[in-house]
Amino acid sequence: QLQLQESGPGLVKPSETLSLTCTVSGGSISSSSYYWGWIRQPPGKGLEWIGSIYYSGSTYYNPSLKSRVTISVDTSKNQFSLKLSSVTAADTAVYYCARLGGVRGIAAAGTGWFDPWGQGTLVTVSS
Amino acid sequence: EIVLTQSPGTLSLSPGERATLSCRASQSVSSSYLAWYQQKPGQAPRLLIYGASSRATGIPDRFSGSGSGTDFTLTISRLEPEDFAVYYCQQYGSSPNTFGQGTRLEIK
């Protein structure tokens, strides 16, 4: 059974870089059938897709966050990671990692449904 | 970017009743690439439906999805106590992936 687990600091100072890692167990991150992604949810609010990555390292970002986001993959550790720079209080959220299903052609790269999800980790931006 | 609008914002029903949740897209969602999720307090979302009408593994058949183009519906045929939660739709027909704002299904 595939499982994902987020890890990283729960508190980040404004203007600094948020860094999280997602560890995948029960399956290989190098599968050609899936993308891997990050989604966030501010307290009491809805869901926002941050970006996706393929095992080859190809990345796809939400234009609203693209200038501040870097997603990378480490296939040897079965992990992928998120970095979000220049954070503000508006970046306070629960951050989820997930596998994306429904991989299609290049035109739809980075898109798909999310399943399964990690349990999520709350990151608070505060001094 | 495709904007998804869910209605109603809150739906108050009793166990055993039928629930109908709506998701409307600002432009056509290609090939019905639409998913539905259930989220309970303190938990990650759980995939219910993908491809507008295909149930995910382990999802009871009281959950069904329908629709195409810009109008999609999630139906729960007979509500069980564990079905009261927040439901989100998500389109993956084009980038960026986008979510609706959610419908809260509460016990009447």
XYZ file of C-alpha atoms in Angstrom:
235
model
C 0.000 0.000 0.000
C 1.490 3.284 -1.123
C 2.056 5.818 1.642
C 3.391 9.376 1.588
C 4.765 11.298 4.551
C 5.661 14.982 4.703
C 8.472 16.233 6.904
C 10.113 19.557 7.627
C 10.062 22.575 9.960
C 6.701 23.628 11.313
C 7.774 27.248 11.779
C 9.453 29.480 9.211
C 10.336 33.158 9.546
C 9.005 35.725 7.075
C 11.229 36.259 4.010
C 12.912 32.880 4.539
C 12.557 29.671 2.525
C 10.099 26.927 3.426
C 11.526 23.438 2.807
C 9.562 20.200 2.967
C 10.262 16.623 1.923
C 7.812 13.894 0.992
C 8.941 10.306 1.529
C 7.194 7.640 -0.518
C 6.918 4.097 0.813
C 5.240 0.972 -0.524
C 6.029 1.865 -4.124
C 8.623 3.437 -6.391
C 8.727 7.123 -7.164
C 10.349 6.154 -10.480
C 7.135 4.773 -11.945
C 6.475 6.135 -15.405
C 2.741 6.155 -14.725
C 2.566 8.962 -12.198
C 3.478 12.505 -11.327
C 4.062 13.588 -7.738
C 2.732 16.820 -6.353
C 2.326 19.361 -3.593
C -0.943 20.963 -2.513
C -1.564 23.407 0.320
C -4.546 24.466 2.412
C -4.543 27.640 4.545
C -6.350 27.175 7.867
C -10.097 27.069 7.302
C -9.755 27.553 3.548
C -9.674 25.557 0.324
C -7.046 23.629 -1.593
C -4.375 25.069 -3.892
C -2.125 23.074 -6.207
C 1.498 24.179 -5.886
C 3.268 22.029 -8.446
C 4.085 18.574 -9.783
C 7.192 16.624 -10.726
C 7.942 13.564 -12.820
C 10.604 11.060 -11.768
C 12.794 12.345 -14.595
C 12.880 15.736 -12.900
C 10.458 17.574 -15.192
C 8.516 20.118 -13.164
C 5.214 21.941 -13.562
C 4.203 24.833 -11.332
C 1.120 26.872 -10.555
C 1.698 30.215 -12.292
C 0.554 32.018 -9.122
C 3.562 30.596 -7.223
C 6.000 29.798 -10.012
C 8.487 32.559 -9.233
C 9.002 31.266 -5.678
C 8.669 27.468 -6.013
C 11.211 24.748 -6.659
C 10.277 21.055 -6.610
C 12.950 18.390 -6.912
C 13.138 14.597 -6.806
C 15.646 12.169 -5.322
C 14.881 8.746 -6.774
C 17.630 7.071 -4.727
C 15.791 8.038 -1.533
C 12.278 7.710 -2.998
C 11.622 11.321 -2.015
C 10.583 14.585 -3.578
C 10.922 18.022 -2.055
C 9.387 21.489 -2.034
C 11.096 24.818 -1.559
C 9.077 28.026 -1.337
C 11.094 31.202 -1.054
C 10.353 34.642 0.391
C 7.488 33.380 2.513
C 4.930 35.625 4.198
C 2.074 34.982 6.606
C -0.102 34.209 3.575
C 1.953 31.037 3.058
C 0.834 29.622 6.418
C -0.975 26.415 5.539
C -1.142 22.676 5.809
C 1.095 21.323 3.062
C 0.216 17.977 1.505
C 2.137 15.765 -0.871
C 0.288 13.368 -3.144
C 0.616 11.094 -6.145
C -1.090 12.196 -9.338
C -3.002 9.680 -11.394
C -4.251 10.000 -14.949
C -0.916 10.798 -16.594
C -1.486 11.775 -20.221
C 0.543 13.443 -22.954
C 2.855 16.418 -22.892
C -0.001 18.861 -23.371
C -1.444 17.825 -20.014
C 1.855 17.395 -18.219
C 1.690 17.928 -14.481
C -2.042 17.439 -14.226
C -4.022 14.607 -12.747
C -6.142 13.519 -9.831
C -4.502 13.287 -6.386
C -4.421 9.898 -4.696
C -3.163 8.972 -2.189
C -2.308 11.967 -0.018
C 0.118 12.345 2.821
C -1.322 13.272 6.202
C -0.201 16.884 5.762
C 2.054 19.114 7.805
C 1.208 22.552 9.181
C 3.758 25.230 8.357
C 3.365 28.538 10.154
C 5.139 31.649 8.910
C 5.863 33.906 11.854
C 8.745 35.737 13.426
C -7.094 29.037 -15.609
C -10.356 27.166 -15.114
C -12.322 28.445 -12.119
C -14.584 25.933 -10.388
C -17.621 27.148 -8.441
C -19.326 24.736 -6.066
C -22.876 25.047 -4.806
C -24.379 25.179 -2.351
C -21.772 26.422 0.092
C -23.422 24.454 2.870
C -25.949 21.648 2.573
C -27.949 20.552 5.624
C -29.480 17.080 5.356
C -30.370 14.115 7.531
C -28.943 10.590 7.413
C -30.758 8.511 4.835
C -31.462 11.484 2.580
C -30.025 12.070 -0.882
C -27.338 14.710 -1.384
C -26.677 16.506 -4.659
C -23.569 18.684 -4.905
C -22.799 20.869 -7.909
C -19.523 21.958 -9.500
C -19.584 24.450 -12.362
C -16.528 25.301 -14.458
C -15.742 28.675 -16.033
C -14.907 26.870 -19.284
C -15.339 23.366 -20.593
C -13.317 20.695 -18.786
C -11.721 18.583 -21.494
C -12.681 14.916 -21.626
C -14.479 15.223 -18.275
C -11.223 15.310 -16.380
C -12.894 16.132 -13.094
C -12.404 14.609 -9.637
C -14.239 14.794 -6.320
C -12.725 14.577 -2.830
C -14.074 14.221 0.688
C -12.305 15.902 3.590
C -13.059 15.396 7.270
C -11.689 17.678 10.023
C -7.994 17.174 10.644
C -7.632 14.739 7.755
C -6.236 14.867 4.256
C -8.707 14.855 1.377
C -9.733 11.433 0.049
C -10.336 10.779 -3.622
C -13.910 9.692 -4.323
C -14.425 10.111 -8.072
C -12.151 10.678 -11.085
C -12.956 11.073 -14.750
C -16.236 12.670 -13.638
C -17.907 9.318 -12.950
C -15.368 6.615 -12.040
C -15.317 5.622 -8.381
C -11.920 5.348 -6.738
C -10.860 2.105 -5.119
C -12.844 1.276 -2.008
C -15.453 4.011 -2.428
C -19.010 2.835 -1.662
C -21.458 2.763 -4.543
C -23.734 5.271 -2.828
C -21.296 7.868 -4.210
C -21.738 8.665 -7.893
C -20.494 11.371 -10.217
C -21.942 12.705 -13.438
C -21.690 15.575 -15.863
C -19.610 16.909 -18.705
C -18.493 20.175 -20.222
C -18.992 22.809 -17.535
C -21.521 21.176 -15.201
C -20.734 18.291 -12.866
C -22.593 16.663 -9.993
C -21.668 14.462 -7.050
C -24.593 12.469 -5.689
C -24.703 10.558 -2.425
C -27.739 8.323 -2.682
C -28.398 7.657 1.012
C -26.386 9.613 3.528
C -24.544 7.706 6.220
C -23.338 9.469 9.397
C -19.731 9.257 8.187
C -20.562 11.154 4.961
C -20.894 14.524 6.689
C -17.776 16.371 5.631
C -16.481 18.953 3.139
C -16.436 18.002 -0.543
C -14.179 19.497 -3.205
C -14.168 19.185 -6.956
C -10.951 19.468 -8.969
C -10.318 19.745 -12.693
C -7.212 18.292 -14.284
C -8.103 18.821 -17.917
C -5.704 21.688 -18.254
C -2.948 23.272 -16.252
C -3.034 24.562 -13.620
C -4.944 21.935 -11.666
C -7.685 23.865 -9.855
C -10.097 23.113 -7.028
C -13.540 24.393 -6.174
C -14.027 26.230 -2.894
C -15.844 23.295 -1.298
C -19.336 22.335 -0.139
C -19.876 21.618 3.542
C -22.357 18.793 4.100
C -23.727 19.062 7.622
C -26.205 17.100 9.682
C -29.625 18.722 9.863
